[in-house]
Coordinates of C-alpha atoms in Angstrom, one line a residue:
X1468 CA -203.2 -3.6 233.6
X1469 CA -204.8 -1.8 230.6
X1470 CA -203.2 1.5 231.6
X1471 CA -199.9 -0.2 232.0
X1472 CA -200.1 -1.8 228.6
X1473 CA -201.1 1.5 227.1
X1474 CA -198.1 3.2 228.6
X1475 CA -195.8 0.6 227.1
X1476 CA -197.4 0.9 223.7
X1477 CA -197.1 4.7 223.8
X1478 CA -193.5 4.4 224.9
X1479 CA -192.7 1.9 222.2
X1480 CA -194.1 4.2 219.6
X1481 CA -192.1 7.1 220.9
X1482 CA -188.9 5.3 221.1
X1483 CA -189.4 3.9 217.6
X1484 CA -189.8 7.4 216.3
X1485 CA -186.6 8.5 218.1
X1486 CA -184.7 5.6 216.7
X1487 CA -185.8 6.4 213.2
X1488 CA -184.9 10.0 213.5
X1489 CA -181.5 9.4 215.1
X1490 CA -180.4 6.6 212.7
X1491 CA -181.7 8.6 209.7
X1492 CA -179.5 11.5 210.8
X1493 CA -176.5 9.2 211.0
X1494 CA -177.3 7.8 207.6
X1495 CA -177.4 11.2 206.1
X1496 CA -174.2 12.4 207.7
X1497 CA -172.0 9.3 207.5
X1498 CA -173.2 6.6 205.2
X1499 CA -173.8 7.4 201.6
X1500 CA -176.2 4.9 200.1
X1501 CA -177.5 3.9 203.6
X1502 CA -181.2 3.5 204.0
X1503 CA -183.6 3.5 207.0
X1504 CA -186.6 1.1 207.0
X1505 CA -190.0 1.9 208.5
X1506 CA -188.8 0.7 211.9
X1507 CA -185.9 3.1 212.0
X1508 CA -183.3 0.3 211.3
X1509 CA -180.3 1.3 209.2
X1510 CA -178.9 -0.9 206.4
X1511 CA -176.1 -0.4 203.9
X1512 CA -174.7 -2.5 201.1
X1513 CA -172.2 -4.1 203.5
X1514 CA -174.6 -5.1 206.2
X1515 CA -174.2 -8.7 205.4
X1516 CA -170.5 -8.5 205.9
X1517 CA -170.7 -8.1 209.6
X1518 CA -169.0 -10.8 211.6
X1519 CA -171.1 -13.8 212.6
X1520 CA -169.9 -13.6 216.1
X1521 CA -170.5 -16.4 218.6
X1522 CA -171.7 -15.2 222.0
X1523 CA -168.5 -15.9 223.8
X1524 CA -166.5 -14.2 221.0
X1525 CA -168.1 -10.9 221.6
X1526 CA -166.9 -8.5 224.3
X1527 CA -170.1 -8.9 226.3
X1528 CA -171.0 -12.5 225.5
X1529 CA -174.1 -10.9 223.8
X1530 CA -175.4 -10.0 227.2
X1531 CA -178.5 -7.9 227.7
X1532 CA -178.2 -4.1 227.2
X1533 CA -180.2 -1.0 227.7
X1534 CA -182.5 -0.1 224.8
X1535 CA -183.4 3.5 225.9
X1536 CA -182.9 5.8 223.0
X1537 CA -181.7 9.4 223.0
X1538 CA -184.2 12.2 223.3
X1539 CA -185.2 14.2 220.3
X1540 CA -184.3 17.6 221.8
X1541 CA -180.8 19.1 221.5
X1542 CA -178.1 17.4 223.4
X1543 CA -177.0 20.8 224.8
X1544 CA -180.2 22.3 226.1
X1545 CA -180.1 25.9 227.0
X1546 CA -181.0 27.0 230.6
X1547 CA -184.3 28.2 229.2
X1548 CA -185.0 25.0 227.3
X1549 CA -187.0 23.6 230.2
X1550 CA -187.6 23.9 233.8
X1551 CA -188.4 21.7 236.7
X1552 CA -188.1 18.0 236.4
X1553 CA -188.4 17.9 232.6
X1554 CA -185.4 20.2 232.1
X1555 CA -183.4 18.3 234.7
X1556 CA -184.2 15.0 233.0
X1557 CA -183.1 16.3 229.6
X1558 CA -179.8 17.5 231.0
X1559 CA -179.2 14.2 232.7
X1560 CA -179.9 12.3 229.5
X1561 CA -177.7 14.5 227.5
X1562 CA -174.9 14.9 230.0
X1563 CA -172.1 12.5 230.8
X1564 CA -170.7 12.2 234.4
X1565 CA -167.4 14.0 234.7
X1566 CA -165.1 11.1 235.6
X1567 CA -166.7 8.8 233.0
X1568 CA -166.4 11.5 230.3
X1569 CA -162.7 12.0 231.2
X1570 CA -162.1 8.3 230.9
X1571 CA -163.6 8.2 227.4
X1572 CA -161.5 11.1 226.3
X1573 CA -158.3 9.7 227.8
X1574 CA -158.9 6.4 226.0
X1575 CA -159.4 8.2 222.7
X1576 CA -156.1 10.1 223.2
X1577 CA -154.2 6.9 224.0
X1578 CA -155.6 5.1 220.9
X1579 CA -154.8 8.1 218.7
X1580 CA -151.2 7.6 219.7
X1581 CA -151.1 3.8 219.8
X1582 CA -153.4 3.0 216.8
X1583 CA -153.8 6.2 214.8
X1584 CA -155.3 4.4 211.8
X1585 CA -158.3 3.3 213.9
X1586 CA -159.7 6.8 214.3
X1587 CA -161.6 5.9 217.4
X1588 CA -164.0 8.7 218.6
X1589 CA -164.6 9.0 222.3
X1590 CA -168.3 9.4 221.4
X1591 CA -168.4 5.8 220.4
X1592 CA -167.1 4.7 223.8
X1593 CA -169.7 7.0 225.3
X1594 CA -172.5 5.4 223.2
X1595 CA -171.4 1.9 224.2
X1596 CA -171.0 2.9 227.8
X1597 CA -174.5 4.4 227.8
X1598 CA -176.0 1.2 226.3
X1599 CA -174.1 -1.2 228.5
X1600 CA -174.3 0.4 231.9
X1601 CA -176.0 3.8 231.7
X1602 CA -172.6 5.5 232.0
X1603 CA -171.5 3.5 235.0
X1604 CA -175.0 3.7 236.5
X1605 CA -175.1 7.5 236.1
X1606 CA -171.5 8.0 237.1
X1607 CA -171.6 6.3 240.5
X1608 CA -167.8 6.0 240.7
X1609 CA -165.1 6.8 243.1
X1610 CA -162.4 9.4 242.5
X1611 CA -160.2 6.9 240.7
X1612 CA -163.0 5.8 238.4
X1613 CA -164.0 2.5 240.2
X1614 CA -167.7 1.8 240.4
X1615 CA -169.1 2.2 243.9
X1616 CA -170.7 -1.2 243.6
X1617 CA -169.9 -3.9 241.0
X1618 CA -171.9 -3.8 237.8
X1619 CA -172.9 -7.4 236.8
X1620 CA -175.0 -8.7 234.0
X1621 CA -177.1 -11.9 234.5
X1622 CA -175.4 -15.2 234.5
X1623 CA -174.9 -16.6 231.0
X1624 CA -176.4 -20.0 231.8
X1625 CA -178.1 -20.6 228.5
X1626 CA -181.6 -20.1 229.9
X1627 CA -182.7 -17.2 227.7
X1628 CA -179.1 -16.0 227.4
X1629 CA -175.9 -17.4 225.8
X1630 CA -174.3 -20.3 227.6
X1631 CA -170.9 -19.5 228.8
X1632 CA -169.6 -21.6 231.6
X1633 CA -167.2 -20.1 234.2
X1634 CA -163.8 -19.2 232.8
X1635 CA -162.3 -17.2 235.6
X1636 CA -163.1 -19.3 238.7
X1637 CA -165.3 -16.4 239.8
X1638 CA -162.4 -14.0 240.0
X1639 CA -164.2 -11.1 238.3
X1640 CA -167.9 -11.9 238.6
X1641 CA -168.0 -14.0 241.8
X1642 CA -169.7 -16.8 239.9
X1643 CA -167.9 -20.2 239.7
X1644 CA -170.5 -21.9 237.5
X1645 CA -171.3 -19.4 234.7
X1646 CA -169.7 -16.2 233.4
X1647 CA -171.3 -12.8 233.8
X1648 CA -170.5 -9.5 232.1
X1649 CA -168.6 -7.2 234.4
X1650 CA -168.1 -3.5 234.9
X1651 CA -169.3 -0.3 233.2
X1652 CA -168.3 -1.7 229.7
X1653 CA -169.7 -5.2 230.5
X1654 CA -166.8 -7.4 229.5
X1655 CA -167.2 -11.1 230.1
X1656 CA -164.2 -12.5 232.1
X1657 CA -162.7 -14.5 229.3
X1658 CA -162.5 -11.4 227.1
X1659 CA -161.2 -9.2 229.8
X1660 CA -158.5 -11.7 230.5
X1661 CA -156.7 -10.7 227.3
X1662 CA -158.4 -7.3 226.4
X1663 CA -158.0 -5.7 229.9
X1664 CA -155.9 -2.6 230.2
X1665 CA -154.6 -0.3 232.9
X1666 CA -156.1 3.0 232.0
X1667 CA -155.5 5.0 235.2
X1668 CA -151.9 3.9 235.8
X1669 CA -152.4 2.2 239.2
X1670 CA -150.7 -1.0 238.0
X1671 CA -154.0 -3.0 237.9
X1672 CA -156.4 -4.0 235.2
X1673 CA -159.8 -3.7 236.8
X1674 CA -163.0 -4.2 234.7
X1675 CA -164.9 -2.3 237.3
X1676 CA -162.7 0.8 236.8
X1677 CA -164.1 3.1 234.0
X1678 CA -160.6 4.2 233.0
X1679 CA -159.4 0.6 232.6
X1680 CA -162.6 -0.5 231.0
X1681 CA -162.8 2.4 228.5
X1682 CA -159.2 1.9 227.3
X1683 CA -159.9 -1.9 227.0
X1684 CA -163.0 -1.2 225.0
X1685 CA -161.0 1.1 222.7
X1686 CA -158.4 -1.5 222.1
X1687 CA -161.1 -4.2 221.5
X1688 CA -162.8 -2.0 218.9
X1689 CA -159.5 -1.4 217.1
X1690 CA -158.1 -4.9 217.3
X1691 CA -158.6 -5.8 213.6
X1692 CA -157.0 -2.7 212.1
X1693 CA -160.5 -1.4 211.4
X1694 CA -160.8 2.3 210.5
X1695 CA -163.8 3.5 212.5
X1696 CA -164.1 6.6 210.3
X1697 CA -165.4 4.2 207.6
X1698 CA -169.0 3.2 208.0
X1699 CA -168.4 -0.5 207.2
X1700 CA -165.7 -0.9 209.7
X1701 CA -167.6 1.0 212.3
X1702 CA -170.6 -1.4 212.0
X1703 CA -168.3 -4.4 212.2
X1704 CA -166.6 -3.1 215.3
X1705 CA -169.9 -2.4 217.1
X1706 CA -171.4 -5.8 216.1
X1707 CA -168.2 -7.5 217.4
X1708 CA -169.0 -6.0 220.8
X1709 CA -172.5 -7.4 220.9
X1710 CA -173.7 -9.2 217.8
X1711 CA -177.2 -7.8 217.5
X1712 CA -178.7 -5.5 214.8
X1713 CA -180.9 -3.9 217.4
X1714 CA -177.8 -3.3 219.6
X1715 CA -176.0 -1.8 216.5
X1716 CA -178.8 0.6 215.8
X1717 CA -179.1 1.7 219.5
X1718 CA -175.4 2.4 219.7
X1719 CA -175.4 4.3 216.4
X1720 CA -178.3 6.4 217.7
X1721 CA -176.3 7.4 220.9
X1722 CA -173.2 7.9 218.8
X1723 CA -174.9 10.5 216.6
X1724 CA -176.5 12.1 219.6
X1725 CA -173.2 12.6 221.4
X1726 CA -171.5 13.8 218.2
X1727 CA -174.0 16.6 218.0
X1728 CA -172.8 17.7 221.4
X1729 CA -172.9 16.9 225.1
X1730 CA -171.8 18.3 228.4
X1731 CA -170.3 17.3 231.6
X1732 CA -172.4 16.7 234.7
X1733 CA -171.4 15.8 238.3
X1734 CA -170.6 12.2 239.1
X1735 CA -173.6 10.3 240.3
X1736 CA -176.2 12.6 238.7
X1737 CA -176.7 10.9 235.4
X1738 CA -180.1 9.6 234.3
X1739 CA -180.5 5.9 234.8
X1740 CA -181.8 3.9 231.8
X1741 CA -185.0 1.9 232.2
X1742 CA -185.6 -0.4 229.3
X1743 CA -183.5 -3.5 228.6
X1744 CA -183.3 -6.0 225.8
X1745 CA -184.3 -8.8 228.2
X1746 CA -187.4 -7.0 229.6
X1747 CA -189.5 -10.0 228.6
X1748 CA -189.2 -12.3 231.6
X1749 CA -188.0 -15.8 231.2
X1750 CA -190.2 -18.5 232.8
X1751 CA -189.6 -18.5 236.5
X1752 CA -186.9 -15.8 236.2
X1753 CA -187.1 -12.1 237.0
X1754 CA -184.7 -10.0 234.8
X1755 CA -182.0 -8.3 236.7
X1756 CA -180.4 -5.0 235.8
X1757 CA -176.6 -4.5 235.9
X1758 CA -175.6 -3.7 239.4
X1759 CA -178.1 -6.1 241.0
X1760 CA -177.7 -9.7 242.1
X1761 CA -178.4 -12.0 239.2
X1762 CA -181.4 -14.3 239.5
X1763 CA -181.1 -17.8 240.6
X1764 CA -181.4 -20.5 238.1
X1765 CA -184.9 -21.8 237.5
X1766 CA -186.0 -24.4 240.1
X1767 CA -183.3 -23.4 242.6
X1768 CA -184.0 -21.2 245.7
X1769 CA -182.6 -17.7 245.5
X1770 CA -181.5 -17.5 249.1
X1771 CA -183.9 -18.3 252.0
X1772 CA -185.9 -21.5 252.1
X1773 CA -189.3 -21.3 250.3
X1774 CA -192.3 -20.8 252.5
X1775 CA -194.5 -23.9 253.1
X1776 CA -197.4 -24.1 250.7
X1777 CA -200.9 -23.7 252.0
X1778 CA -202.7 -26.8 253.1
X1779 CA -203.7 -28.9 250.1
X1780 CA -207.2 -30.2 249.8
X1781 CA -207.7 -33.7 251.2
X1782 CA -204.5 -33.9 253.1
X1783 CA -205.9 -33.0 256.4
X1784 CA -204.8 -29.4 256.3
X1785 CA -201.2 -30.2 257.0
X1786 CA -198.7 -27.9 255.2
X1787 CA -196.5 -29.5 252.6
X1788 CA -193.8 -28.2 250.3
X1789 CA -194.2 -29.0 246.7
X1790 CA -191.3 -31.0 245.2
X1791 CA -188.7 -28.9 243.4
X1792 CA -188.5 -29.8 239.8
X1793 CA -184.8 -30.0 238.8
X1794 CA -183.8 -28.0 235.8
X1795 CA -183.5 -29.8 232.5
X1796 CA -180.0 -31.1 231.8
X1797 CA -178.0 -28.6 229.7
X1798 CA -176.8 -30.2 226.5
X1799 CA -173.0 -30.1 226.2
X1800 CA -171.5 -27.3 224.2
X1801 CA -168.8 -27.9 221.6
X1802 CA -166.2 -26.7 224.1
X1803 CA -167.3 -29.5 226.5
X1804 CA -166.5 -32.1 223.9
X1805 CA -162.9 -31.0 223.2
X1806 CA -160.4 -33.6 224.5
X1807 CA -157.2 -32.2 223.1
X1808 CA -155.6 -29.8 220.6
X1809 CA -153.4 -30.8 217.7
X1810 CA -151.1 -28.8 215.4
X1811 CA -152.9 -28.3 212.1
X1812 CA -149.9 -28.2 209.9
X1813 CA -148.1 -25.0 211.1
X1814 CA -144.8 -24.5 209.2
X1815 CA -141.6 -23.1 210.6
X1816 CA -142.2 -19.8 212.4
X1817 CA -139.3 -17.6 211.5
X1818 CA -139.2 -14.0 210.5
X1819 CA -136.7 -11.2 210.3
X1820 CA -137.0 -8.3 212.8
X1821 CA -139.6 -5.8 211.6
X1822 CA -141.1 -8.3 209.1
X1823 CA -144.4 -10.3 209.1
X1824 CA -144.1 -14.0 209.6
X1825 CA -145.0 -15.9 206.4
X1826 CA -146.5 -18.8 208.4
X1827 CA -149.5 -18.5 210.7
X1828 CA -150.2 -20.7 213.7
X1829 CA -152.9 -23.3 213.0
X1830 CA -154.5 -25.5 215.7
X1831 CA -157.2 -28.2 215.5
X1832 CA -159.7 -29.0 218.3
X1833 CA -160.6 -32.7 218.5
X1834 CA -162.7 -35.0 220.6
X1835 CA -161.1 -38.0 222.3
X1836 CA -161.9 -40.1 219.2
X1837 CA -160.0 -37.5 217.0
X1838 CA -163.2 -35.9 215.5
X1839 CA -163.0 -32.2 214.7
X1840 CA -164.9 -29.8 216.9
X1841 CA -166.2 -26.6 215.4
X1842 CA -167.3 -23.4 217.1
X1843 CA -164.7 -23.7 219.9
X1844 CA -162.7 -20.6 220.9
X1845 CA -158.9 -21.0 220.8
X1846 CA -156.8 -18.5 222.6
X1847 CA -153.3 -17.8 221.2
X1848 CA -150.9 -16.2 223.6
X1849 CA -147.4 -14.9 223.0
X1850 CA -145.0 -16.2 225.7
X1851 CA -141.4 -15.2 226.3
X1852 CA -139.1 -12.2 226.0
X1853 CA -140.3 -10.7 222.8
X1854 CA -141.9 -7.6 221.3
X1855 CA -143.5 -9.5 218.5
X1856 CA -147.3 -9.1 218.3
X1857 CA -150.2 -10.3 216.4
X1858 CA -151.5 -8.0 213.6
X1859 CA -153.1 -5.1 215.3
X1860 CA -150.5 -4.9 218.1
X1861 CA -152.1 -7.4 220.5
X1862 CA -150.2 -10.2 222.4
X1863 CA -153.3 -12.4 222.7
X1864 CA -155.8 -13.4 220.0
X1865 CA -158.9 -15.5 220.2
X1866 CA -160.2 -17.3 217.2
X1867 CA -163.2 -19.7 216.7
X1868 CA -162.6 -23.0 215.1
X1869 CA -164.2 -23.6 211.6
X1870 CA -166.2 -26.5 210.4
X1871 CA -162.9 -28.6 210.2
X1872 CA -162.1 -27.8 213.8
X1873 CA -159.2 -25.5 212.8
X1874 CA -158.4 -22.1 214.2
X1875 CA -155.8 -20.0 212.4
X1876 CA -154.2 -17.2 214.5
X1877 CA -153.7 -13.8 213.0
X1878 CA -150.4 -13.1 211.4
X1879 CA -147.4 -12.5 213.6
X1880 CA -145.6 -9.2 213.3
X1881 CA -141.9 -9.4 214.4
X1882 CA -140.6 -6.6 216.6
X1883 CA -136.9 -5.6 216.9
X1884 CA -136.1 -8.0 219.7
X1885 CA -134.4 -11.1 218.3
X1886 CA -134.4 -14.6 219.7
X1887 CA -136.9 -17.4 220.4
X1888 CA -140.3 -17.2 222.0
X1889 CA -143.5 -19.3 222.0
X1890 CA -147.1 -19.1 220.9
X1891 CA -149.3 -21.0 223.3
X1892 CA -152.7 -22.3 222.0
X1893 CA -155.4 -23.2 224.6
X1894 CA -159.1 -23.8 224.7
X1895 CA -161.1 -21.0 226.2
X1896 CA -163.3 -22.3 229.0
X1897 CA -161.8 -25.7 229.3
X1898 CA -158.7 -27.1 230.9
X1899 CA -157.1 -29.3 228.3
X1900 CA -153.4 -29.5 227.4
X1901 CA -152.4 -26.7 225.1
X1902 CA -150.1 -26.7 222.1
X1903 CA -146.9 -24.6 222.2
X1904 CA -145.3 -23.4 219.0
X1905 CA -141.7 -22.2 218.9
X1906 CA -141.0 -19.0 216.9
X1907 CA -137.8 -17.2 216.2
X1908 CA -137.0 -13.6 215.2
X1909 CA -133.7 -13.2 213.4
X1910 CA -131.7 -10.0 213.0
X1911 CA -132.5 -7.7 210.1
X1912 CA -130.5 -8.6 207.0
X1913 CA -129.7 -7.5 203.5
X1914 CA -128.7 -9.6 200.5
X1915 CA -127.3 -6.8 198.4
X1916 CA -125.4 -3.6 198.9
X1917 CA -124.8 -0.9 196.2
X1918 CA -122.8 2.3 196.1
X1919 CA -125.0 5.4 195.7
X1920 CA -123.6 7.4 192.8
X1921 CA -121.1 6.4 190.2
X1922 CA -118.1 8.5 191.2
X1923 CA -115.4 6.6 193.1
X1924 CA -114.1 8.4 196.2
X1925 CA -110.8 10.1 195.6
X1926 CA -108.5 12.4 197.7
X1927 CA -104.9 13.6 198.0
X1928 CA -102.5 12.0 200.4
X1929 CA -102.7 13.8 203.8
X1930 CA -106.1 15.2 203.0
X1931 CA -109.7 14.2 203.4
X1932 CA -112.3 12.8 201.0
X1933 CA -114.6 15.5 199.9
X1934 CA -117.7 13.4 199.4
X1935 CA -118.9 10.8 202.0
X1936 CA -119.4 7.2 201.0
X1937 CA -123.1 6.4 200.6
X1938 CA -124.5 2.9 200.1
X1939 CA -128.0 1.3 199.9
X1940 CA -129.0 -2.1 201.3
X1941 CA -131.8 -4.2 199.9
X1942 CA -133.4 -7.6 200.7
X1943 CA -135.1 -9.4 197.9
X1944 CA -135.2 -6.2 195.9
X1945 CA -136.8 -4.2 198.7
X1946 CA -135.1 -1.5 200.8
X1947 CA -133.5 -3.1 203.9
X1948 CA -134.0 -0.6 206.7
X1949 CA -132.3 -0.7 210.1
X1950 CA -129.8 -3.3 209.0
X1951 CA -126.5 -3.5 210.9
X1952 CA -123.4 -2.7 208.7
X1953 CA -119.7 -3.2 209.4
X1954 CA -117.1 -1.0 207.5
X1955 CA -113.5 -2.1 207.4
X1956 CA -110.5 -0.8 205.4
X1957 CA -109.0 -4.2 204.4
X1958 CA -105.5 -5.0 203.3
X1959 CA -106.6 -6.3 199.9
X1960 CA -109.4 -8.1 198.1
X1961 CA -107.9 -11.4 199.2
X1962 CA -106.8 -10.4 202.6
X1963 CA -109.6 -9.2 204.9
X1964 CA -107.2 -8.1 207.6
X1965 CA -107.5 -4.5 208.7
X1966 CA -105.1 -2.3 206.8
X1967 CA -102.5 -0.4 208.8
X1968 CA -102.0 2.5 206.3
X1969 CA -104.0 4.5 203.9
X1970 CA -107.5 6.0 204.5
X1971 CA -109.0 6.0 207.9
X1972 CA -112.0 7.2 210.0
X1973 CA -111.7 9.1 213.2
X1974 CA -113.2 8.0 216.6
X1975 CA -114.7 10.4 219.1
X1976 CA -111.3 11.4 220.4
X1977 CA -110.0 12.2 216.9
X1978 CA -107.8 9.1 216.7
X1979 CA -107.5 7.1 213.5
X1980 CA -109.6 3.9 213.2
X1981 CA -110.0 1.6 210.2
X1982 CA -113.0 -0.5 211.3
X1983 CA -116.5 0.7 212.3
X1984 CA -119.3 -1.4 213.8
X1985 CA -122.8 -0.5 215.0
X1986 CA -123.7 1.3 211.7
X1987 CA -127.3 0.9 210.6
X1988 CA -129.2 1.8 207.4
X1989 CA -132.1 4.2 207.7
X1990 CA -135.7 3.3 207.0
X1991 CA -135.0 3.5 203.2
X1992 CA -132.0 1.2 203.4
X1993 CA -129.4 3.9 203.0
X1994 CA -126.3 4.6 205.0
X1995 CA -123.9 7.5 204.8
X1996 CA -120.5 6.7 206.3
X1997 CA -118.6 9.1 208.5
X1998 CA -115.9 11.2 206.8
X1999 CA -112.8 9.5 205.5
X2000 CA -109.3 10.9 205.8
X2001 CA -106.0 9.8 204.1
X2002 CA -102.5 9.6 205.6
X2003 CA -99.4 10.2 203.5
X2004 CA -99.6 6.9 201.7
X2005 CA -100.7 7.2 198.1
X2006 CA -102.3 4.3 196.1
X2007 CA -105.6 2.3 195.7
X2008 CA -107.3 1.0 198.8
X2009 CA -110.4 -1.1 199.6
X2010 CA -113.3 -0.3 202.0
X2011 CA -115.3 -3.4 202.6
X2012 CA -118.9 -3.2 203.9
X2013 CA -120.7 -6.3 205.2
X2014 CA -124.2 -6.9 206.6
X2015 CA -126.1 -9.6 208.4
X2016 CA -127.4 -11.8 205.6
X2017 CA -124.2 -12.0 203.7
X2018 CA -124.3 -8.8 201.6
X2019 CA -120.8 -7.5 200.8
X2020 CA -119.6 -4.5 198.9
X2021 CA -116.0 -3.4 198.2
X2022 CA -115.5 0.3 197.5
X2023 CA -112.3 1.4 195.8
X2024 CA -110.6 4.4 197.4
X2025 CA -108.0 6.3 195.5
X2026 CA -105.3 8.4 197.2
X2027 CA -103.3 10.5 194.8
X2028 CA -99.7 11.7 195.6
X2029 CA -99.5 15.1 197.0
X2030 CA -98.2 17.7 194.5
X2031 CA -94.4 18.3 194.7
X2032 CA -93.7 21.7 196.3
X2033 CA -92.0 24.5 194.2
X2034 CA -88.2 24.7 194.9
X2035 CA -87.0 27.8 196.8
X2036 CA -84.6 30.1 194.7
X2037 CA -80.8 29.6 195.5
X2038 CA -79.3 33.0 196.1
X2039 CA -75.8 31.7 195.2
X2040 CA -76.8 30.8 191.7
X2041 CA -78.8 34.0 190.9
X2042 CA -76.9 36.4 188.5
X2043 CA -75.4 39.6 190.1
X2044 CA -77.1 42.8 189.4
X2045 CA -75.6 44.7 186.4
X2046 CA -73.2 47.7 187.1
X2047 CA -72.7 48.7 183.4
X2048 CA -73.9 52.3 183.2
X2049 CA -74.7 51.7 179.5
X2050 CA -77.5 49.4 180.6
X2051 CA -79.0 51.9 183.0
X2052 CA -81.7 54.2 181.6
X2053 CA -80.5 57.7 180.8
X2054 CA -81.7 60.6 182.9
X2055 CA -80.0 63.3 180.8
X2056 CA -82.6 65.5 179.3
X2057 CA -80.4 66.3 176.3
X2058 CA -80.5 62.6 175.3
X2059 CA -84.3 62.6 175.1
X2060 CA -85.4 62.0 171.5
X2061 CA -87.0 65.0 169.8
X2062 CA -90.6 64.6 169.2

C-alpha cells in the first residue's frame, strides 16, 4: 500500500510539473497578461467572464474526463530520441491515429468555410478528443470512423456526478433512466440531438462516428460567434464544453502540445490514458472508464445475484442475505417541477429577408401553481420551410431559464426564403406541452430610390442612350441590397400604362420591350439598367422604377429629333459652265506680264 501511495504521489508531482510547463508555454505564446500560479493553473483578466454553465448545458454534462497531461519531450521525437518501450510510448502519446486525425482536419476545413470568423484550429478538437476519450480509445475505429465499441461515460445519476435524467429513451446511450455521455467527443444525448452533424456524408448523425462527432464539436465550439483565435473566447468555448477550470487547463495543455507538432500513427495504436477526474471512488461505486459498462447504482445488483453472506454468529450457521438498503430518494430537479410553458411577452416576429428580427422569442417555465422555475433548459427549434437561423447559423438553441423562469432565445437571422414558419419552445428532459411562435419573413424592400448622377439620359431619335440608367435603393437610410425592382416605360406621370412608343429595352431575341421585371439591386443597393434605345419618336418620356416596400422613382428620358439631312443638289438648277473665251485663262506666252 505504501509503495502504491508513493507512486501516486510521485506521479502527481510529475503531472503538476508538466501542467505548469505546458500552460506557461501557452500563456507566453497566446495570452498577454496571463499568469500561471504555483499549481500550473492559468488565469487571465477575463477568467471570471467564463459562462456559469449548468451540467446539462455543457456538451458532456460535465462528465468525467482524462486528466493525463502531455509529456515534456518534443511532440515529434526523432527516431533516435528513444528506443524500446520508452520511445514507443512517447510516439504513442504524441501521435494521433490516422482516421481520427483526418476527422479533426476535415472538421476544421468545413468550419473554415461555414464559420470563418470562428478560426477553429483542428488542434483544439484533438486536445478535446484526447481528454474526452483518448483519441477514440487510441484510434480503435472502423474504416468509416465509427468506434469499434461504443464509448460511454458513467450514468449521470446525481451520485457523485451531475443529475441528468434520460432524454433520449436510451436511443444513444442504451440507458432509459439517466443520460450518459456518448462517443469519442462525449456528447450527452440531449446536446447531440441538436448539435449532431453528418461529417462523413453517409446520411447519418452518429455520435459514435469520429467524423460526425468532430464536426459536431466544431459547430458546438463556434455556436456563439466566438473567435477562437482570441484567448478570452477560446477559454469560454472550452468551458462551455465542460465547465471545470481543471478541464480547461488540461485541454489548453494538450492544445499547446499539438500546436508544437504531432504526427500520424496507425489506427488502434494510440496510447490509452490512465488517470481520470473521477478516480476517487464514490461510496459503493467503482469508477468506470469510457468504453466500459457503467456501474450500477449504489444498493442495486450489477448483474448476477449477490452471493449469500457467511453464517452469522448466533443464527445456527444458516446462511442469510443481508437486506438491501434502498438508495436515498433523489430530490426533484427544477425540470421535474415544470408543469407548463408560457409566452413571456414575445412581440410580433417579422423581419425582412436578410435582416435580423427585432423581437426575440421569450418563454417562461412555470409550476402547476404558476410559480416561476429557474435553471430549466428550454430548447428552441425552428420548424417549417425556412432558411432562417438563430445567430451563429444554428436551427436549434438551448437556453437556461433565469431567476424569473424566463429563457430568451438568441436573435433570429432571416434568410432569403420568404413566408411563415414557427419557433417551437420545449423543456429539455420533460414532456410538457411546448409553446409555438409564428414568425414571418417578408421580401426585401426599399423605401427610397435615387438616380445616380445628375445628368438626365438623352439620345437622338432612332439611336441609343449613351449612358445606362443607374439608381440606388435604400431602406431607412441604409443601402437596400438584393431588392427586386420593376422598370416600366409609362405613358405619362398620371397614366401608368406601358407606353407603345418612344424609348425601349431589348429582350434576349433583340425585340423591343418596355417593361422589365426580375431586376435586383446589388449588395450596395445599386442597380444598372440594361441599355435603352429610342425609336423615331422625339419628345420627353418617363421610365418608372418601383420596388417592394413602395419606393418609386420616375426618370425623365429625352429623345431629340434627328438632324435634317442636307438636300442633294438639283442638276437642272445649276448654272451652265461658261463658254466665253474671255473668261478662260490665257495660255499665250506673249500675254504674260513682264517681270
